[in-house]
CSV table of C-alpha atoms in Angstrom, one decimal:
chain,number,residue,atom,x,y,z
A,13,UNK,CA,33.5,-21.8,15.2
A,14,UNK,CA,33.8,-24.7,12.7
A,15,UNK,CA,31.8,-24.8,9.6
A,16,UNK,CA,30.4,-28.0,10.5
A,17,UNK,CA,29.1,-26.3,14.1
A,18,UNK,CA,28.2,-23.1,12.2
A,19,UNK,CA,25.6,-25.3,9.5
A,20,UNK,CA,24.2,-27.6,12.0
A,21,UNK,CA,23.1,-24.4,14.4
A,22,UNK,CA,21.7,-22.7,11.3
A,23,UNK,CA,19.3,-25.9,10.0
A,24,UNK,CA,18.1,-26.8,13.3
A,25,UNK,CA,16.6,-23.5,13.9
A,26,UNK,CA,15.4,-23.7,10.2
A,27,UNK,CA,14.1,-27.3,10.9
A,28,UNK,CA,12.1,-26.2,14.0
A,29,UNK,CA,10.7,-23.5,12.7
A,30,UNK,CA,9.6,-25.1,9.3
A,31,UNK,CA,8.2,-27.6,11.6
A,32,UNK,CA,5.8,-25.0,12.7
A,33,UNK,CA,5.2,-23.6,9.3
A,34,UNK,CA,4.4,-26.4,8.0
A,35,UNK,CA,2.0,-27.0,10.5
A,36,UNK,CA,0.6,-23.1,9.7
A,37,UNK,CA,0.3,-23.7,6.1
A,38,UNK,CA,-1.4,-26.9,6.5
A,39,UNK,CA,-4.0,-25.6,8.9
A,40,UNK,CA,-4.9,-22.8,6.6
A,41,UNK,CA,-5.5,-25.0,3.7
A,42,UNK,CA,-7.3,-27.2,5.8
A,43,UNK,CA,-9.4,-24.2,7.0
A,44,UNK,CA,-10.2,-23.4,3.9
A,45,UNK,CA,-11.1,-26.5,2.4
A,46,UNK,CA,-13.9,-26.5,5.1
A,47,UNK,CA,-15.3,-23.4,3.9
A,48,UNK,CA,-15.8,-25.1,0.8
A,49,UNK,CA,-16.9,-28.4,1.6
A,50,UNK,CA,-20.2,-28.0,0.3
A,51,UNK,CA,-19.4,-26.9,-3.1
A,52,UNK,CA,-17.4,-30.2,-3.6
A,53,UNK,CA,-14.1,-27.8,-3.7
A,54,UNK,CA,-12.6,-28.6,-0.8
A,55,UNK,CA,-9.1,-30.6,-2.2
A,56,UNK,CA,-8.8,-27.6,-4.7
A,57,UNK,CA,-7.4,-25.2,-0.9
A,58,UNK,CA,-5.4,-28.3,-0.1
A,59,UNK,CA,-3.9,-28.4,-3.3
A,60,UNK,CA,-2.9,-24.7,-3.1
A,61,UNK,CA,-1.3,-25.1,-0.1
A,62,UNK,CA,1.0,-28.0,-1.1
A,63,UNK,CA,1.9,-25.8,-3.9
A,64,UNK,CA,2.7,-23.0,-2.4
A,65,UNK,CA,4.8,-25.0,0.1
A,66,UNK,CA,6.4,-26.5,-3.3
A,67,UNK,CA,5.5,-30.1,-2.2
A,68,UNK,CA,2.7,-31.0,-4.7
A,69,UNK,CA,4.7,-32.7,-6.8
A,70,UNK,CA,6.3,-35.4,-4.1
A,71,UNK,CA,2.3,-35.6,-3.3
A,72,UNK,CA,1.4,-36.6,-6.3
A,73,UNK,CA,3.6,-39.2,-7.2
A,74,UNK,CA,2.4,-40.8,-3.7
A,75,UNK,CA,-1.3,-39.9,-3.5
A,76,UNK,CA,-4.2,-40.2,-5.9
A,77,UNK,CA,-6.8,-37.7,-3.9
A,78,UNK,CA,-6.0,-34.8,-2.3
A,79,UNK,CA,-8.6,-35.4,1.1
A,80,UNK,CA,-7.9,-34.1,4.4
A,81,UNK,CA,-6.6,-37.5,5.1
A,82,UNK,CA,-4.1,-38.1,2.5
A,83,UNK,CA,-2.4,-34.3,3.0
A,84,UNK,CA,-2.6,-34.4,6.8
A,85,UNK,CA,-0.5,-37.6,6.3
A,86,UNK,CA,1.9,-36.2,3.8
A,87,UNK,CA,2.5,-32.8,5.4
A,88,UNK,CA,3.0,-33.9,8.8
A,89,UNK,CA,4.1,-37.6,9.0
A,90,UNK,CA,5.7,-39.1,6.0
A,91,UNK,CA,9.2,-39.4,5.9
A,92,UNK,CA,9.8,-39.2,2.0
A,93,UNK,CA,8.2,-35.5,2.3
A,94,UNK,CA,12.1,-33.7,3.8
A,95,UNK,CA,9.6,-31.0,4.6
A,96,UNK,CA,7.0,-32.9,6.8
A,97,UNK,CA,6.6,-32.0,10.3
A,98,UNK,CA,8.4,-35.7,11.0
A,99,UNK,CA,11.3,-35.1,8.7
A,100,UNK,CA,11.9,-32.0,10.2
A,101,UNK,CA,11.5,-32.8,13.7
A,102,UNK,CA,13.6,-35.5,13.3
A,103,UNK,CA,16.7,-33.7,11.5
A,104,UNK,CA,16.3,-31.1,14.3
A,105,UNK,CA,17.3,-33.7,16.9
A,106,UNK,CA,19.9,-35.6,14.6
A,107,UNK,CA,21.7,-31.8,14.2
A,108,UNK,CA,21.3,-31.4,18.0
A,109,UNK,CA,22.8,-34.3,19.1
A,110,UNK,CA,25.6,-33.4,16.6
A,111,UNK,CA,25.8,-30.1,18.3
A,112,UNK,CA,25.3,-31.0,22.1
A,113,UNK,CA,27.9,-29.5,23.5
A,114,UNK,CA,27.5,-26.2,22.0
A,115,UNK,CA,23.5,-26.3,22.6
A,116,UNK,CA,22.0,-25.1,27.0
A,117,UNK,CA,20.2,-28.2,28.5
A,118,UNK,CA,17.0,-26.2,28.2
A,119,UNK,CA,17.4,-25.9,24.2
A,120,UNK,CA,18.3,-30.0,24.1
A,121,UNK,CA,15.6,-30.7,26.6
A,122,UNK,CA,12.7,-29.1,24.5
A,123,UNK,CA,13.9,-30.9,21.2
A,124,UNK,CA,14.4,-34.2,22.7
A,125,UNK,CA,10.9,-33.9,24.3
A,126,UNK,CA,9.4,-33.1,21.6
A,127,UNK,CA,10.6,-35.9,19.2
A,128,UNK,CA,9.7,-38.5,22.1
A,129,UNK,CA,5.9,-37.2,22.1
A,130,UNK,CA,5.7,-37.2,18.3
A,131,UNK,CA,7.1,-40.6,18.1
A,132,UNK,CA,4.4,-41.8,19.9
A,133,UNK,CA,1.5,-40.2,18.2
A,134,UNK,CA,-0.3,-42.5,15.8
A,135,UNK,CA,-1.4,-41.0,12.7
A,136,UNK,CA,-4.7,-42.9,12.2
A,137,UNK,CA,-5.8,-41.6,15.4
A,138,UNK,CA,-5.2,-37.9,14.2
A,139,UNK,CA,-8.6,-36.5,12.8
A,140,UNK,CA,-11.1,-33.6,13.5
A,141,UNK,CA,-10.7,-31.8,17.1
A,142,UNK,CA,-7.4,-34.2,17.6
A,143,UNK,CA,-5.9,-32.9,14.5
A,144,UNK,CA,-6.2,-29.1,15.3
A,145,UNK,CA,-4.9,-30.1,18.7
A,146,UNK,CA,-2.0,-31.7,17.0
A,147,UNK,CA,-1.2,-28.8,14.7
A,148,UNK,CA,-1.2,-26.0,18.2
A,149,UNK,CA,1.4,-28.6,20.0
A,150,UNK,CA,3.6,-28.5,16.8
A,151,UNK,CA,3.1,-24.9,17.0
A,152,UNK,CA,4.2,-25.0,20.7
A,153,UNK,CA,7.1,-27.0,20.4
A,154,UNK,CA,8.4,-24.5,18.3
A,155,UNK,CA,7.5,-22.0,20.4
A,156,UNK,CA,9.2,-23.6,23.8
A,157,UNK,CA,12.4,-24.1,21.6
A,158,UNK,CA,12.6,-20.5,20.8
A,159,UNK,CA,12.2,-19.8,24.3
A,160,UNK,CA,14.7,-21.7,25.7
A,161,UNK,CA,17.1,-20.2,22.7
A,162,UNK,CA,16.5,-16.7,23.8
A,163,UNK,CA,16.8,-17.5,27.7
A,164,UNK,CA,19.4,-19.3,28.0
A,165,UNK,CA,21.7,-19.0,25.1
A,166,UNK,CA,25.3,-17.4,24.5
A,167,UNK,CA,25.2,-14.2,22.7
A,168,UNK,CA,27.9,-15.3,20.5
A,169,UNK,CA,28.4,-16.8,16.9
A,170,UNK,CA,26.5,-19.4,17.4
A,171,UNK,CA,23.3,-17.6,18.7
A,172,UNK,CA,23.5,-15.5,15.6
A,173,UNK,CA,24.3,-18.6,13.3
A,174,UNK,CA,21.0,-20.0,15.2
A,175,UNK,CA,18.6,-16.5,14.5
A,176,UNK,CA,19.4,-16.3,10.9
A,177,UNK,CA,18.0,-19.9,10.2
A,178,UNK,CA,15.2,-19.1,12.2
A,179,UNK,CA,14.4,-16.0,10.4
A,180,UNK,CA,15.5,-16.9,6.9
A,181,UNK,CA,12.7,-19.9,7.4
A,182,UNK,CA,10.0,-17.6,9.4
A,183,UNK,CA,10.3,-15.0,6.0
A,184,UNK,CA,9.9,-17.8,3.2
A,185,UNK,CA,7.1,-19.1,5.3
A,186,UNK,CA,5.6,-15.5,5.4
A,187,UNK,CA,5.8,-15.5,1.6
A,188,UNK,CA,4.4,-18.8,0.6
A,189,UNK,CA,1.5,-18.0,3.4
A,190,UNK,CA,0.6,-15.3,1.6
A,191,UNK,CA,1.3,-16.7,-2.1
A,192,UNK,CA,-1.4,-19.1,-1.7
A,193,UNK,CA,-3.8,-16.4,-2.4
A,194,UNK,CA,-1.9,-16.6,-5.8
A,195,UNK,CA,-2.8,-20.4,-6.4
A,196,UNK,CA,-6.1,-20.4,-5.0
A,197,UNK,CA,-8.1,-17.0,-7.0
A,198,UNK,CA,-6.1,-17.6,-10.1
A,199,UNK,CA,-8.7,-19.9,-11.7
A,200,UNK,CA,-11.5,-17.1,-10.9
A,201,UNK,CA,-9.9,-13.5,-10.4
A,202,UNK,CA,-13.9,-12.4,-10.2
A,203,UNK,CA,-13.6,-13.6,-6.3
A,204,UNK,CA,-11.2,-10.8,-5.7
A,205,UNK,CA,-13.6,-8.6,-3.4
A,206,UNK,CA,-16.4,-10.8,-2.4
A,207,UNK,CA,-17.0,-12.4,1.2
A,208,UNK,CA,-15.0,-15.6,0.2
A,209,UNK,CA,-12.3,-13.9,-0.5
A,210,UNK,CA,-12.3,-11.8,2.3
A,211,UNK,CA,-12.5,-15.2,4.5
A,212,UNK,CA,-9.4,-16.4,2.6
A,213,UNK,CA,-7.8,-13.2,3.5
A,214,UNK,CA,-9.1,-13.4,7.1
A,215,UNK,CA,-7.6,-17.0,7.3
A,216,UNK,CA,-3.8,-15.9,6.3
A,217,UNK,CA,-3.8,-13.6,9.0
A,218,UNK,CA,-4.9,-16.3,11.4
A,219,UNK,CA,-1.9,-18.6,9.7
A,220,UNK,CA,0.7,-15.8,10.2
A,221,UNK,CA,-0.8,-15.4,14.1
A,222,UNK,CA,-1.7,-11.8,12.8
A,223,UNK,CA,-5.7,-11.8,12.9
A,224,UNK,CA,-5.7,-9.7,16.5
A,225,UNK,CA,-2.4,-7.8,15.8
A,226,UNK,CA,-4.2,-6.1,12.3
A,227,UNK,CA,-6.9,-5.0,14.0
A,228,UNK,CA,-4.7,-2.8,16.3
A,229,UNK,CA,-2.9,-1.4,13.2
A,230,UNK,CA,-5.9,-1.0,11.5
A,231,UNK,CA,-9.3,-0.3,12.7
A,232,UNK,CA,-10.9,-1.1,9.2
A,233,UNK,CA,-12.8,-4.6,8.1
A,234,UNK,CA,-10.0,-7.0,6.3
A,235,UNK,CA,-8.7,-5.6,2.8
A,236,UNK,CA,-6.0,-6.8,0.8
A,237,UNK,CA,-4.1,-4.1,0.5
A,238,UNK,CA,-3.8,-3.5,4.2
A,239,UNK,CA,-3.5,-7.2,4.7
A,240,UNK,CA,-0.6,-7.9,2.2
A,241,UNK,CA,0.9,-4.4,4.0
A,242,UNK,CA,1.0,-5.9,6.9
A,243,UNK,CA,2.3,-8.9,6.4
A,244,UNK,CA,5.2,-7.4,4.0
A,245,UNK,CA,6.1,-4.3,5.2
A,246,UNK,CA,5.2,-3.2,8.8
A,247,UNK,CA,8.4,-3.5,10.9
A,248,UNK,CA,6.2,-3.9,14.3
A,249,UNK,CA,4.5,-7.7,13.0
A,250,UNK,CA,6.9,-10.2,14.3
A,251,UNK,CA,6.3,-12.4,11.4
A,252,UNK,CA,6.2,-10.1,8.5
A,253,UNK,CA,9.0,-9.6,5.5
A,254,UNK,CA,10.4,-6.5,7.2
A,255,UNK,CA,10.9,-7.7,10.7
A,256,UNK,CA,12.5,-10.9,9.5
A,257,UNK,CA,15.0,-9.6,6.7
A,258,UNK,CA,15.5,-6.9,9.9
A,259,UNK,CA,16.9,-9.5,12.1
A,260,UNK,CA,18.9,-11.0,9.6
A,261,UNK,CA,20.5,-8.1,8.8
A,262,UNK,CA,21.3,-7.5,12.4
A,263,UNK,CA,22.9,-11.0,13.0
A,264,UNK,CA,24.6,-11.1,9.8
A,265,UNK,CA,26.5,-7.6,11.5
A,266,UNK,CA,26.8,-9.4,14.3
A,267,UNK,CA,28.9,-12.1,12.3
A,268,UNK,CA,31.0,-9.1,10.9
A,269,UNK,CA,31.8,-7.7,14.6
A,270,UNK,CA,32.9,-11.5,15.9
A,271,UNK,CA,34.8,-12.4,12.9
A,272,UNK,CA,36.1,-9.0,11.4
A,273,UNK,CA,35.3,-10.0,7.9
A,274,UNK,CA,32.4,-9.0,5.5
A,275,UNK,CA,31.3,-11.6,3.4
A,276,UNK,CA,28.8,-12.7,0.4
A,277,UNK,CA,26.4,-13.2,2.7
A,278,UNK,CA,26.2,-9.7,3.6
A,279,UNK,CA,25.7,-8.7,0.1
A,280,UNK,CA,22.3,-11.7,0.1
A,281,UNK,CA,21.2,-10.2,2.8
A,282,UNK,CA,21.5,-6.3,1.3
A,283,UNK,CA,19.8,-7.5,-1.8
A,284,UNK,CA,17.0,-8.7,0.1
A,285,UNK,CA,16.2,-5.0,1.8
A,286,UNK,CA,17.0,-3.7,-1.0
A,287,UNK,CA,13.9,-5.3,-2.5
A,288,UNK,CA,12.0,-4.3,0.5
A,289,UNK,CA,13.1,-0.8,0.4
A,290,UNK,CA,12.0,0.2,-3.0
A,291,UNK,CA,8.5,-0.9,-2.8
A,292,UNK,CA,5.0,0.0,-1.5
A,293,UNK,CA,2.3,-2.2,-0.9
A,294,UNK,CA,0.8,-0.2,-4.2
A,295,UNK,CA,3.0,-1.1,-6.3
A,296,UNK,CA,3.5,-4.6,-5.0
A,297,UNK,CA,-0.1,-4.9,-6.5
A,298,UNK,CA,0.4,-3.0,-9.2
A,299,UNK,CA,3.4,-5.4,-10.5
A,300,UNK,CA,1.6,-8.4,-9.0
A,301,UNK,CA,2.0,-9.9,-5.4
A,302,UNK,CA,2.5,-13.4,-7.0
A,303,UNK,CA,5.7,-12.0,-9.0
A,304,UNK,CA,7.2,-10.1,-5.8
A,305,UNK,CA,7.0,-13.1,-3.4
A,306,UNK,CA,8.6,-15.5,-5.9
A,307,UNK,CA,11.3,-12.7,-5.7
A,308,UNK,CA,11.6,-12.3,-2.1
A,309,UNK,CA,11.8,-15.7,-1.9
A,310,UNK,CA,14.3,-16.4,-5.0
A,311,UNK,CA,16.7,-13.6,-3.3
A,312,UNK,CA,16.2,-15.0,0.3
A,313,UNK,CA,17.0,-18.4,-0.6
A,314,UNK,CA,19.8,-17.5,-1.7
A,315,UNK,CA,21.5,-15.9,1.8
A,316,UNK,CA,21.3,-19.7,2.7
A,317,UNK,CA,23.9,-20.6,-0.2
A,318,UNK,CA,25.8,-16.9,0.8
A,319,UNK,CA,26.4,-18.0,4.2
A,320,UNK,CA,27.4,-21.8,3.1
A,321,UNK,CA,29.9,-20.4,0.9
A,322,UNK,CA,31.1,-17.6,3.3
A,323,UNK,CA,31.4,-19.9,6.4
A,324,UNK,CA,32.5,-23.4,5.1
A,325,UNK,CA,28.8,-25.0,5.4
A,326,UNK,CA,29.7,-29.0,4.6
C-alpha cells in the first residue's frame, strides 16, 4: 500500500472519531457548567475542557468570554480551530475522496452524508435542547462510520491502517476526558470527596458512554478510584486505556504478518503497554493521575510519528 494511501486511511479514522470526541468533551464541560450556573462558575468547566482538549489558547486569541455560546461555536464550527467538529468533518471527506477507491460505498456514503447535513446546520440556531441534539448526531455519525468500517471492510492493510487511527484518537480522548478532573479541582483540592465532585466524576463516565457499564463492574456509589480504574485499566470498557492500546497492539501485528517487517512503530506501541502494565490504579493516584495521563498521552502521540516514519506518511 502506498504511504500516501496508508496516512490518508489512518487520519480519516482519527478525524471521525475526534469529531465525536470533541463533541464528548464539549458536552461534559457544558454539563458541568450547568451544575454551576448559580454560583457564577459556569465558564470556569468550559475553560477546563478547552484545556484539556489543548485548545484554549486558539480560543483565546478569538474570544473574550468563555459562555456556552462562544465555546459551542469554537469547538464545533469554526474552521481556524483544526480540532472543531467542522474542521474535522471536513478533512475526513477531503481524505476520503482522496482515498475512494480504496474505501466500500457504505464507508463513503456515511461520510459524505454526514458533511452534507452539517453543512446545512446554522450555528445561531444551535442552543439548548437543539444543541444536545446536535452533539448525539455528531456522536452518531461517528458511530454509522464505524459501522460501515467493520461490516463491510477488507481485512487487509488498510483496515488495520484504519483501526489504529481510530484507536490511537479514542485513547487520547480517554485521557483528556479524564484529565479534566485535573484542571477543574486544582484551584480547590478540598472538593475531592464531596457531592460536586462526585457529580464531576459521574459526568466523565457519562462522556466516556461508561455511566451504565460501571455500575455492572461495580455495584458501589461512584468513587474515584474505581472510576479512574475503569476507565484506565479494565480490558472489558471499550473506551478505556487498556482496550484501546489492546487494539493497537493487535493491528500493529497485523502490519507485521502483511508486510514481514517490524518497525518503530512496534516499539511506540510497546512503550505504551508497557506503561499500562506496570501500574495500578493505586499508584496511578499515589504518583498523581494528572502526571500519568500526560504520559500516556506524550507516549501515545508518539505511535502516530512511529508509524509516519515506519510507512512513508507524506
Amino acid at each position: 500500500m502506498l504511504g500516501r494511501t496508508a496516512q490518508n486511511l489512518f487520519w480519516l479514522s482519527r478525524y471521525i472519531e475526534r469529531a465525536e470526541n470533541m463533541a464528548r468533551m464539549f458536552e461534559v464541560g457544558y454539563r458541568m457548567s450547568l451544575t454551576s450556573r448559580r454560583e457564577g462558575g459556569a465558564s470556569e468547566h468550559l475553560v477546563s475542557m478547552m484545556q484539556a482538549a489543548e485548545v484554549d489558547e486558539g480560543f483565546n486569541d478569538k474570544y473574550q468570554i468563555a459562555d456556552v455560546k462562544s465555546v459551542a461555536d469554537y469547538m464545533i464550527f469554526d474552521e481556524d480551530n483544526y480540532s472543531s467538529v467542522k474542521s474535522c468533518l471536513l478533512a475526513a471527506r477531503t481524505n476520503a475522496r482522496s482515498v475512494r477507491t480504496a474505501l466500500t460505498t457504505e464507508m463513503w456514503e456515511s461520510i459524505n452524508a454526514a458533511w452534507l447535513e452539517f453543512s446545512a446546520i446554522r450555528p445561531r440556531d444551535i442552543s439548548g435542547a437543539k444543541l444536545q441534539e446536535l452533539l448525539f448526531w455528531i456522536k452518531q455519525v461517528s458511530h454509522r462510520y464505524r459501522g460501515a468500517l467493520l461490516s463491510t471492510f477488507l481485512r487487509d492493510e488498510g483496515y488495520a491502517f484504519s483501526q489504529i487511527g481510530n484507536f490511537v484518537e479514542r485513547a487520547d480522548n480517554t485521557a483528556r476526558i479524564l484529565d479534566m478532573k485535573y484542571y477543574v479541582l486544582l484551584p480547590r483540592a478540598t472538593m475531592v470527596g464531596g457531592d460536586v465532585d462526585i457529580a464531576q466524576w459521574t459526568m466523565i463516565l457519562r462522556a466516556a458512554s461508561a455511566h451504565r457499564s460501571y455500575r455492572h463492574v461495580y455495584h458501589d456509589r461512584y468513587k474515584a478510584w474505581n472510576i479512574a480504574d475503569y476507565l484506565i485499566l479494565r480490558p472489558e470498557m471499550p473506551r478505556s486505556l487498556v482496550f484501546c492500546v489492546d487494539w493497537i497492539n493487535r493491528t500493529v501485528d497485523m502490519l507485521e504478518e502483511i508486510y514481514g517487517t517490524r518497525t518503530k512503530g512496534h516499539d511506540a506501541v510497546d512503550s505504551v503497554a508497557e506503561l499500562l502494565e506496570a501500574t495500578s490504579v493505586d499508584r496511578i493516584f499515589e504518583n498523581g493521575l494528572h502526571e500519568f495521563l500526560t504520559e500516556f498521552i506524550n507516549r501515545n502521540n508518539n505511535i502516530t510519528d512511529a508509524l509516519a516514519e515506519s510507512y512513508n506518511f507524506y
